[in-house]
Coordinates of C-alpha atoms and ligand atoms in Angstrom, one line a residue:
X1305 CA -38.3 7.6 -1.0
X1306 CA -37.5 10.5 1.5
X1307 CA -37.1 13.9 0.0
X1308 CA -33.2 14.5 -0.4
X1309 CA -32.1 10.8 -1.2
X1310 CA -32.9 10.9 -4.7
X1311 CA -30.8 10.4 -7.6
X1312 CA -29.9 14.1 -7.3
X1313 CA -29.1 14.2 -3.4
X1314 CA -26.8 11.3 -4.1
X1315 CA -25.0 13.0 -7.4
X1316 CA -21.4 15.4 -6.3
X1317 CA -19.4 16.5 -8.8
X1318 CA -15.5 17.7 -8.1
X1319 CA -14.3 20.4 -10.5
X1320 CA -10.3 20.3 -11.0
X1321 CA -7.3 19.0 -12.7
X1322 CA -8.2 14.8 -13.5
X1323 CA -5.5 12.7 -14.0
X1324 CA -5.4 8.9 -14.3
X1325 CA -4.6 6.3 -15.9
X1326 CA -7.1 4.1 -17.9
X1327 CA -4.5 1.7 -19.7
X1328 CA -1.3 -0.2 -18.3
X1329 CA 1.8 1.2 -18.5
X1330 CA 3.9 -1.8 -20.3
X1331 CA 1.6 -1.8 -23.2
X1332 CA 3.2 1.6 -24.4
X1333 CA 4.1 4.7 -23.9
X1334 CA 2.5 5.8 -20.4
X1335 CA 1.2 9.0 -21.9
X1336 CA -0.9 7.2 -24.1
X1337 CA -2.8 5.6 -21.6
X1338 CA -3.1 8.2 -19.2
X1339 CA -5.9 11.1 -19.3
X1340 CA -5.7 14.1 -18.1
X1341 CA -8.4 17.2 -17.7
X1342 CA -7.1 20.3 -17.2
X1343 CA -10.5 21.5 -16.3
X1344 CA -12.4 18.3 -15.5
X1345 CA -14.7 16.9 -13.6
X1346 CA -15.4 13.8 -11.5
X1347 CA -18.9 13.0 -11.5
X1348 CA -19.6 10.7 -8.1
X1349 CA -22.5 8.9 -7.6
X1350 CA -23.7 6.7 -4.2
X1351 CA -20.1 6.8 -3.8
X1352 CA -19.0 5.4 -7.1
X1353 CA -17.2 7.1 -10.3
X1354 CA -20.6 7.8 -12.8
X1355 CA -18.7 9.7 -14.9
X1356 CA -15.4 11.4 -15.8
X1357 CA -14.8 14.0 -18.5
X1358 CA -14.2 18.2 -19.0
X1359 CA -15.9 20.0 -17.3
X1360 CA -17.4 21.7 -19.7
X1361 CA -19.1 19.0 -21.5
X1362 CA -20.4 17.3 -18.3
X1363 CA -21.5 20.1 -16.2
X1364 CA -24.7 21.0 -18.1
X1365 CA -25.9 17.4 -18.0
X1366 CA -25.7 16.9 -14.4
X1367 CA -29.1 16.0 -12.5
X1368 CA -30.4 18.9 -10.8
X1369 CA -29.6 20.1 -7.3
X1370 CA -26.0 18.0 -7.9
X1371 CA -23.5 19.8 -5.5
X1372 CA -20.1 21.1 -7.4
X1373 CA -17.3 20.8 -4.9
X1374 CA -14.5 23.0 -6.7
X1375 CA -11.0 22.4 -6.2
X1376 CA -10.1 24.8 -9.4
X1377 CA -6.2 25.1 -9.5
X1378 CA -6.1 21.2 -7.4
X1379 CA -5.3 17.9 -8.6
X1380 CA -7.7 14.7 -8.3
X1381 CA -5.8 11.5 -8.6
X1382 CA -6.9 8.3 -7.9
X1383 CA -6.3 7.6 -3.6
X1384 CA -2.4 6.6 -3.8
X1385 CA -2.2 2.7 -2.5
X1386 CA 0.9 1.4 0.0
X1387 CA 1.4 -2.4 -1.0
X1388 CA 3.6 -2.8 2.3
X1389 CA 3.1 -0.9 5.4
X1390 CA 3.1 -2.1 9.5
X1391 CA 0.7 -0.3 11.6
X1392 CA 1.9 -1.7 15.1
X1393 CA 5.8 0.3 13.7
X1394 CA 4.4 3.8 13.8
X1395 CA 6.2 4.0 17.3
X1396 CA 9.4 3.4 16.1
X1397 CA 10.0 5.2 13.2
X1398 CA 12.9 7.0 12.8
X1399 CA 15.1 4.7 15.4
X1400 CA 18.4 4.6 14.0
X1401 CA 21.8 2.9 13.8
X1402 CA 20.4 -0.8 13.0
X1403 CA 20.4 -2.8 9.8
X1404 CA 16.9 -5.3 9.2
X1405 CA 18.0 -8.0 11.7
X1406 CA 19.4 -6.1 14.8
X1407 CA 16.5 -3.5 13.9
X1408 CA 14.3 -6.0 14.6
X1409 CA 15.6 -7.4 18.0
X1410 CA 15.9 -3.9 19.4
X1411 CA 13.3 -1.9 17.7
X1412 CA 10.8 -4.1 16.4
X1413 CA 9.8 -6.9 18.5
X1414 CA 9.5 -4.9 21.7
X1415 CA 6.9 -2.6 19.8
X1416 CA 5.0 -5.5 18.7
X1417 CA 5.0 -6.6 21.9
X1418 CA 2.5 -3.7 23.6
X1419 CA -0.2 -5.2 20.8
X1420 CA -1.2 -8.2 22.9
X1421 CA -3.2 -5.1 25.1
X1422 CA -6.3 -4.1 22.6
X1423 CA -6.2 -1.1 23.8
X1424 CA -3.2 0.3 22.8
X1425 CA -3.7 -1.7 19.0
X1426 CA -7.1 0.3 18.6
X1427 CA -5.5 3.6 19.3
X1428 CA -2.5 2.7 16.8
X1429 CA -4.6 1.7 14.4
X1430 CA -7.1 4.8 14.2
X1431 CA -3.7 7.0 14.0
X1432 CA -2.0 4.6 11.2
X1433 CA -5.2 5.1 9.5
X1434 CA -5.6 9.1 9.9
X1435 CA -1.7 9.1 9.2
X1436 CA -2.5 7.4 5.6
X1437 CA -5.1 9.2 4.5
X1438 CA -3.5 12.6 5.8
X1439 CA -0.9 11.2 3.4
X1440 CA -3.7 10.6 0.7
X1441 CA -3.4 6.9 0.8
X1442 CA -6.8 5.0 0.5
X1443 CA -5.9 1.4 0.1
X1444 CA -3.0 -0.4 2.4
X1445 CA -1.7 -3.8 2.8
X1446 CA -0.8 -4.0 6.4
X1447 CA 1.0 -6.0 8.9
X1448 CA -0.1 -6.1 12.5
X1449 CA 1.2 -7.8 14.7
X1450 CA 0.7 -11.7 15.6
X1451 CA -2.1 -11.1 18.1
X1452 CA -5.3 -11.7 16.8
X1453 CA -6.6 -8.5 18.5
X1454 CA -4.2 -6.7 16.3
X1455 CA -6.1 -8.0 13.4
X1456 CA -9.2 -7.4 14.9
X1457 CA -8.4 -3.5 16.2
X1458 CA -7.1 -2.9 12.2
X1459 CA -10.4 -4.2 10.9
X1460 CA -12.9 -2.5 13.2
X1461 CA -11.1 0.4 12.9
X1462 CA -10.7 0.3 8.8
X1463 CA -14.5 -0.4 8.6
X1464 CA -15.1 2.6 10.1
X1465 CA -13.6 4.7 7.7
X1466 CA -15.1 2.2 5.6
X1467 CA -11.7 2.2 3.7
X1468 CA -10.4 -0.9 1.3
X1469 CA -7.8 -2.5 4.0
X1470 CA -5.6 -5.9 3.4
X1471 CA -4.2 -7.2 6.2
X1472 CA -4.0 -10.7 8.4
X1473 CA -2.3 -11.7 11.3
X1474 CA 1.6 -12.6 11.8
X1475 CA 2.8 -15.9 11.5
X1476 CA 5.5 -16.4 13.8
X1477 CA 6.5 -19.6 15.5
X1478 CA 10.3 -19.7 16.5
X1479 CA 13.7 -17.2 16.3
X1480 CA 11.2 -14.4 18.0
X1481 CA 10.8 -13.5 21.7
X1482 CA 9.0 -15.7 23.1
X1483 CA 6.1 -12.4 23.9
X1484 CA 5.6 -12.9 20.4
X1485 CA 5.4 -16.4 19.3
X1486 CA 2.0 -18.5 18.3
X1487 CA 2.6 -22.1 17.3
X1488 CA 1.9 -23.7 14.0
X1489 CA -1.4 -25.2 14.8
X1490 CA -2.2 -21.7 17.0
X1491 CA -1.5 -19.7 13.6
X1492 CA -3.5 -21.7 11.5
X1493 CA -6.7 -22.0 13.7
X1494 CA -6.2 -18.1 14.8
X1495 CA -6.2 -17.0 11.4
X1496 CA -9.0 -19.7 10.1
X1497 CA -11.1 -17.9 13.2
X1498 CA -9.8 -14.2 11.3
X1499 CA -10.7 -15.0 7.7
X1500 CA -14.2 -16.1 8.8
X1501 CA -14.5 -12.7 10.6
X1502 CA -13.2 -10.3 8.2
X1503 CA -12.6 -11.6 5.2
X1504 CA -14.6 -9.9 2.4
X1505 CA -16.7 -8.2 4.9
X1506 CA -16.9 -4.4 3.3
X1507 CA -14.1 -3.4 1.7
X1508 CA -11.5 -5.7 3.9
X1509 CA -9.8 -8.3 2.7
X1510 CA -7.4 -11.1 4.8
X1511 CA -4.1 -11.8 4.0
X1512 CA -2.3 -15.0 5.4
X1513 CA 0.8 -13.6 6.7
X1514 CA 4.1 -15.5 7.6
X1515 CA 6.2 -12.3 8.8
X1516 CA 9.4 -13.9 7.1
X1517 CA 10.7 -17.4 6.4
X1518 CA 13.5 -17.0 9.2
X1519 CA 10.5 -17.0 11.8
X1520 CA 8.3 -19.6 10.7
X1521 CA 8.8 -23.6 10.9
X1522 CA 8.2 -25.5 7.7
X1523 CA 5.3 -26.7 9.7
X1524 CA 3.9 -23.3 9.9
X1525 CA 4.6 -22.4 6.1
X1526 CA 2.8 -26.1 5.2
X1527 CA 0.0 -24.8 7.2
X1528 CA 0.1 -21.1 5.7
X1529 CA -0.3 -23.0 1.9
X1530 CA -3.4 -25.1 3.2
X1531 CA -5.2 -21.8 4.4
X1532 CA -4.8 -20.5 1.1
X1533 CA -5.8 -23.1 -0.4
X1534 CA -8.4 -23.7 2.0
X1535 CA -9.8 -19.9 0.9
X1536 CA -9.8 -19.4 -2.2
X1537 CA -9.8 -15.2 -2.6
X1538 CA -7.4 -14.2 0.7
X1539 CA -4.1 -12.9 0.1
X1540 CA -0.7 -13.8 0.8
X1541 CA 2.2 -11.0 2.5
X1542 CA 5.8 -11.6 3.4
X1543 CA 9.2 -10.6 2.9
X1544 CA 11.8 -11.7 0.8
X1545 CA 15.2 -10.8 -0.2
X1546 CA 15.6 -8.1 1.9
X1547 CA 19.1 -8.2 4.1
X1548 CA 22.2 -10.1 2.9
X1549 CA 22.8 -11.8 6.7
X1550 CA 18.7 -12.3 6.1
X1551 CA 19.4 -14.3 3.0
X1552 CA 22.2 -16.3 4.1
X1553 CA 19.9 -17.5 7.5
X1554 CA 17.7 -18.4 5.5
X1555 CA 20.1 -20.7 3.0
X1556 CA 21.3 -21.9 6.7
X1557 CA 17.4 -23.1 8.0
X1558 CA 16.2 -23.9 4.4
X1559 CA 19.0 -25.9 3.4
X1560 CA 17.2 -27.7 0.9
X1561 CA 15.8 -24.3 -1.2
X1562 CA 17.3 -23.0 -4.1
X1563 CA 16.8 -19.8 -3.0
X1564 CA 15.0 -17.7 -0.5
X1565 CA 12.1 -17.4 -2.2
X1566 CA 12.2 -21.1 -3.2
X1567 CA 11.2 -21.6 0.2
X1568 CA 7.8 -19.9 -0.6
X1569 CA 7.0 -21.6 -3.3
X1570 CA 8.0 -24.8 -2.1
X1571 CA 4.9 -24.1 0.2
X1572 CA 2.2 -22.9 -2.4
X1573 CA 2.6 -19.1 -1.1
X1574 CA 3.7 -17.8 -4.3
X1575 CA 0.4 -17.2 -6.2
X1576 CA -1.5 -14.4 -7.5
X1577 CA -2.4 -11.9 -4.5
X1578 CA 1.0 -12.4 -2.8
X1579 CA 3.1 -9.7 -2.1
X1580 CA 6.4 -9.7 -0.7
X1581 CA 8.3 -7.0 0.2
X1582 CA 11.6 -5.6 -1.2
X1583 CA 12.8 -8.6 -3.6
X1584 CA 16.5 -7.2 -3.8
X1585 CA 18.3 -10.4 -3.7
X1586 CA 17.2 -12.6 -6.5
X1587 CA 18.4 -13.7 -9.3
X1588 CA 17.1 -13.9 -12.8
X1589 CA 15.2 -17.3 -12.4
X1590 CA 13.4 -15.7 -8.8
X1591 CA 12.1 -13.0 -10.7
X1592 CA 10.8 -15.1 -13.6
X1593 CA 9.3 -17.4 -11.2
X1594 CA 7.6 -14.3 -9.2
X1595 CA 6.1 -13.6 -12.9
X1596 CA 5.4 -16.7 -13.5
X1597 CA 3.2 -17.1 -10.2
X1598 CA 1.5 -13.9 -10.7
X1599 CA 3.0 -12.6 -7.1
X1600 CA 3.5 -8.7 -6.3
X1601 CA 6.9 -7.3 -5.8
X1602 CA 6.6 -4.5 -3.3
X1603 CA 9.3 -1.9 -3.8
X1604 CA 10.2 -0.4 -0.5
X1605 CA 12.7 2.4 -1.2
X1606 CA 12.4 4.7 1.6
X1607 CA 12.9 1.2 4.0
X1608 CA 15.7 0.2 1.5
X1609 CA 18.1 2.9 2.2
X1610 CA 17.6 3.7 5.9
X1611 CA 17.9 -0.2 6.8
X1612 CA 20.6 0.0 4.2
X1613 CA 19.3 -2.9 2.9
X1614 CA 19.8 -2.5 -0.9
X1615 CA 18.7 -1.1 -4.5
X1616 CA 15.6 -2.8 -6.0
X1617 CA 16.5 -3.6 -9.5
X1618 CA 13.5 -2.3 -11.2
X1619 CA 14.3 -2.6 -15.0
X1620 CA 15.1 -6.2 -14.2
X1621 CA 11.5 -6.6 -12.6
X1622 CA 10.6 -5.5 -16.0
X1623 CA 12.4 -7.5 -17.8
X1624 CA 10.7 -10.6 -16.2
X1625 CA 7.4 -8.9 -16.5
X1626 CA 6.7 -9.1 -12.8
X1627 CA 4.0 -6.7 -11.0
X1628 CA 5.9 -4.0 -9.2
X1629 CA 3.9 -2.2 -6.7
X1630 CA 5.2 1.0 -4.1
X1631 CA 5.2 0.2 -0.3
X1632 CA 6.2 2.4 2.4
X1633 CA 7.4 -0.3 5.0
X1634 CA 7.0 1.7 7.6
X1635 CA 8.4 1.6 10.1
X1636 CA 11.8 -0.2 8.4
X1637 CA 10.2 3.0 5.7
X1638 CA 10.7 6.5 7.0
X1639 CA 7.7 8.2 5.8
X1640 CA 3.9 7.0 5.0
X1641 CA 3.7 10.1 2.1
X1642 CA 3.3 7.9 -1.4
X1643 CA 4.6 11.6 -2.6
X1644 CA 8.1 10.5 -0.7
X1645 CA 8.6 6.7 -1.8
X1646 CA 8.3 7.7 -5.2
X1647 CA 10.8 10.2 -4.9
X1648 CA 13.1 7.9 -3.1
X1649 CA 12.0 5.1 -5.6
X1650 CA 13.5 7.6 -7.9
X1651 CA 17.4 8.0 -6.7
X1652 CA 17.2 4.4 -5.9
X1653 CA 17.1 4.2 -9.5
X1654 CA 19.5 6.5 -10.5
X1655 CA 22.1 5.1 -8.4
X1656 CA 21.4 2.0 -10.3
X1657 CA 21.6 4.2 -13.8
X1658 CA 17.7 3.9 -14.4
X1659 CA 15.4 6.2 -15.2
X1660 CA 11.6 6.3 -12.8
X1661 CA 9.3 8.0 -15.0
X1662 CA 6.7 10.7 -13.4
X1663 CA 3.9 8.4 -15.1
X1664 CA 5.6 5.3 -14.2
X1665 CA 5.5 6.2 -10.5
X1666 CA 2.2 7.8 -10.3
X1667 CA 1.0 4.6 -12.4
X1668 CA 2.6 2.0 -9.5
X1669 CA 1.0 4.0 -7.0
X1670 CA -2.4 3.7 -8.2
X1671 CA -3.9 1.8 -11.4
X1672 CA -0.5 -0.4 -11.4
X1673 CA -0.8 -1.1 -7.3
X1674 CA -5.0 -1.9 -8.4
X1675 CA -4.1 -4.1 -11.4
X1676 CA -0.9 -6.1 -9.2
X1677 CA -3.3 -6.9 -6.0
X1678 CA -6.4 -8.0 -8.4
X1679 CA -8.6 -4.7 -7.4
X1680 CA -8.6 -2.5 -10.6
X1681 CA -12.0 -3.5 -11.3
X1682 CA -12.5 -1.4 -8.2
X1683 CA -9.4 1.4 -8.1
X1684 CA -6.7 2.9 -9.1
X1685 CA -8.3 4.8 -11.9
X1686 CA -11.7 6.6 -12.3
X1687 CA -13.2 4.1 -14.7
X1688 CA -17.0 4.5 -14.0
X1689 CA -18.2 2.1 -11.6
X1690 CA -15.2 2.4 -9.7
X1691 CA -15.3 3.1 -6.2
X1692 CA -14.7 7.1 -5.5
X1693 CA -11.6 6.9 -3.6
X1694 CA -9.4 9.9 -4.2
X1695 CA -7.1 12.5 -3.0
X1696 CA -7.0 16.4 -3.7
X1697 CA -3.1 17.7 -4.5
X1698 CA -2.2 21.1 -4.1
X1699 CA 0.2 22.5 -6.2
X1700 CA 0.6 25.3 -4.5
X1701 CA 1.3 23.2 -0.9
X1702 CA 4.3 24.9 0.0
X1703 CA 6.4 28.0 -1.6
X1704 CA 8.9 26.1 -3.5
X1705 CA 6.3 23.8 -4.7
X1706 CA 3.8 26.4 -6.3
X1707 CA 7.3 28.1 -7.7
X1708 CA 8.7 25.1 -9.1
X1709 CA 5.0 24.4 -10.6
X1710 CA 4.9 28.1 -12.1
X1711 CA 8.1 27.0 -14.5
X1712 CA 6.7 23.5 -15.1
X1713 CA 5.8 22.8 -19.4
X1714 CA 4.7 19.3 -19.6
X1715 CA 2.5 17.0 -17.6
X1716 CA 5.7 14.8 -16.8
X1717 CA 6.9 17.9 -15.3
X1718 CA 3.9 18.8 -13.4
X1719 CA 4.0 15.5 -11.8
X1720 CA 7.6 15.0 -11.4
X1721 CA 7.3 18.4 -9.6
X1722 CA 4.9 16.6 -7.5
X1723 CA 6.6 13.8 -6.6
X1724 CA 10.4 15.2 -6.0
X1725 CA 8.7 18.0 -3.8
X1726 CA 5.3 17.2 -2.2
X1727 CA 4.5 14.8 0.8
X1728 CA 1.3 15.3 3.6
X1729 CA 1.2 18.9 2.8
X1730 CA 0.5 18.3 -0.8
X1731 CA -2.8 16.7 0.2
X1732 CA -5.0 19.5 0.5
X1733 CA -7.9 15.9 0.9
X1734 CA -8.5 12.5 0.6
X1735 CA -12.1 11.3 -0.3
X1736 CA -12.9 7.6 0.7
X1737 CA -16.4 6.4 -1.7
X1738 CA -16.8 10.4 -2.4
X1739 CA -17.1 11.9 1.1
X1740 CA -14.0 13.6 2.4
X1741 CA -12.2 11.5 5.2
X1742 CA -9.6 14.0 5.4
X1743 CA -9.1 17.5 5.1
X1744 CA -5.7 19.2 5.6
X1745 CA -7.1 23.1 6.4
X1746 CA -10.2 21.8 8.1
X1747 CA -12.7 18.8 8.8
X1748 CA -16.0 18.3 6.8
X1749 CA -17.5 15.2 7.2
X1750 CA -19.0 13.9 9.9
X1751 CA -16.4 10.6 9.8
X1752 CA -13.7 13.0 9.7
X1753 CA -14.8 14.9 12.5
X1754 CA -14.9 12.1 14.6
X1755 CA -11.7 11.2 13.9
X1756 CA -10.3 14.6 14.4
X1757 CA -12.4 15.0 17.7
Ligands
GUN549 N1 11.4 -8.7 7.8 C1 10.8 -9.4 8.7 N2 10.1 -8.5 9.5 C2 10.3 -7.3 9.0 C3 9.8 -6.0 9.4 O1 9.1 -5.8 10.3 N3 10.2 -5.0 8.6 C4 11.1 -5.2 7.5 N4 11.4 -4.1 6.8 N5 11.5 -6.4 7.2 C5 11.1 -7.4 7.9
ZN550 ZN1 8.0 -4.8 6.1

């Protein structure tokens, strides 16, 4: 073995505020299953959690020659993860006027569009990606677009940063432009060719991916079930529920559902590792059945308002005892920060007359996003083993910030403070398997400097 790649060249310890969660929120009280060290340490090993504790206790026992990177006066969290996001939307963000379905005619679609040139998809995806980890987000489900180079410019790019990506290629077959349109027997073969490709490779996982029922025949959603079942381990993405004149299309081409979301289960696509996106317009037997199946609800609040779309009912999601999950939906979502959509998460509730917890939403954007998508074995916490992805929050980000912080008394309030006032400034870095991948006041590593190049 060369000298420096011993045990002790591969050890890095991070000295700050830990806070995680090791237990799930709905057995209890979420302070009893979170753990916090005021002074703690986060002992990182060949890019994996070896141990977590205070860092008083663990200091003396680590190997010699161990560097100590010290964020005194930071917060590590575990990397936040974004259950619903569109990398081929980060042009149009912020285009305004529109509600979901006119949004998409004039906003969406042309966008999409300019992702049949690889080109342009391999410079959108390295930005989506520095844009989520700027925003301290590690893990993503992602829609591209329905190009297989889409797919293919996400992948390369997310194996490069060597980050845990979800993601798979639209299937669309009718009620698009035609610009945008593969066929039933197109879709299935492209994303057959996909999953062989990507799936599993690294840390990247595919995700068969009917954009929404209104674009898809039932020949195409047959063919979407038999992939799954065809590959055993990929996940499934789609919308549901979002729009009122989207739920009433979809009674009109899916006569024969109960419901909108009958119409994915009617073709096996409601399973465990299937997340849909937004889930405002069920009723009480949709969200058992989403329970039932072991699906993902992806809350989408900051997308929710500015498409005007709805309030997620999150107590009734509860209720049921269905996995909720934080997505940004960008670009339907007006921000990527996970700092933002859990503040907006938070008057969606209020206007509803419910209450979002500081540990709930931290917990939905980490170990609760983990344990919904079937990866908390991996992240979401720092359990050891776990893979070292994590971001650095600064409490003292911005003026108000640090002078809120100064009055805060309770951990609920530290993070409430947190999320009601922090977004990309609050990540002072974002660490993907223990090396920094992105540093707010400067670059480090050699990845990042790449990036930043
Ligand atoms: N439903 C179908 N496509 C989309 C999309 O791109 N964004 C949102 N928010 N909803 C959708
Ligand atoms: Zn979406």
């Amino acid at each position: 073995m060369n000298a420096g790649v011993g045990p002790a060249a591969r050890t890095r310890a991070f000295r700050g505020t830990v806070f995680h969660f090791v237990g799930e929120a709905q057995s209890g009280p979420a302070e009893r299953v979170a753990e916090l060290h005021t002074d703690g340490l986060l002992v990182v090993r060949d890019g994996r959690i070896a141990q977590v504790g205070d860092a008083a206790k663990l200091l003396p026992s680590l190997p010699p020659g161990a560097e100590v990177v010290d964020y005194s006066g930071k917060w590590l969290v575990p990397g936040f993860i974004d259950t619903h996001v569109h990398y081929a939307q980060s042009d149009i963000i912020a285009s305004p006027g529109e509600q979901l379905l006119t949004w998409l005619e004039r906003y969406t679609f042309p966008a999409e569009g300019r992702f049949a040139d690889a080109e342009h998809a391999r410079e959108a995806a390295d930005f989506f990606l520095a844009e989520l980890l700027r925003n301290g987000t590690t893990t993503a489900s992602v829609f591209p677009t329905v190009h297989k180079s889409s797919v293919d410019a996400l992948f390369a790019a997310a194996k490069e940063q060597r980050m845990c990506i979800i993601s798979g290629k639209l299937l669309m077959d009718r009620n698009c432009p035609e610009f945008l349109r593969d066929t039933a027997e197109s879709g299935y073969h492209d994303s057959q060719e996909l999953i062989e490709r990507w799936h599993g490779r690294d840390r990247l996982h595919y995700a068969v991916t009917p954009r929404f029922a209104p674009t898809s025949s039932d020949a195409q959603l047959e063919l979407a079930g038999k992939l799954v079942d065809e590959h055993p381990g990929v996940y499934v993405q789609s919308h549901v529920a979002e729009n009122r004149d989207e739920v009433r299309w979809v009674a009109e081409l899916f006569p024969w559902a109960r419901s909108y979301l009958d119409v994915y289960d009617r073709f096996g696509l409601l399973r465990p590792n299937s997340v849909y996106a937004h889930c405002i317009h069920l009723d009480e037997q949709d969200r058992q059945r989403i329970a039932a199946r072991d699906a993902v609800m992806s809350f989408c609040p900051t997308s929710n308002l500015f498409l005007g779309s709805g309030l997620f009912d999150y107590e009734a999601a509860r209720r049921a005892r269905a996995h909720v999950a934080l997505g940004t939906d960008v670009a339907g979502g007006t921000s990527f920060s996970m700092l933002r959509t859990m503040h907006e998460a938070y008057k969606v509730m209020q206007l509803e007359g419910q209450l979002l917890s500081s540990f709930d939403a931290f917990y939905l954007a980490t170990r609760g996003a983990a344990q919904a998508l079937g990866l908390a074995d991996r992240l979401g916490s720092f359990a050891p083993g776990n893979d070292a992805d994590f971001v650095v929050l600064d409490p003292q980000a911005t003026a108000l910030l640090a002078r809120r912080f100064a009055r805060t008394e309770t951990l609920a309030e530290q993070l409430f403070a947190f999320m009601m006032l922090g977004d990309d400034r609050a990540v002072a870095a974002t660490y993907i398997l223990g090396e920094a991948a992105h540093v707010r006041d400067g670059v480090t590593s050699s990845r990042a400097r790449r990036q930043y190049a």
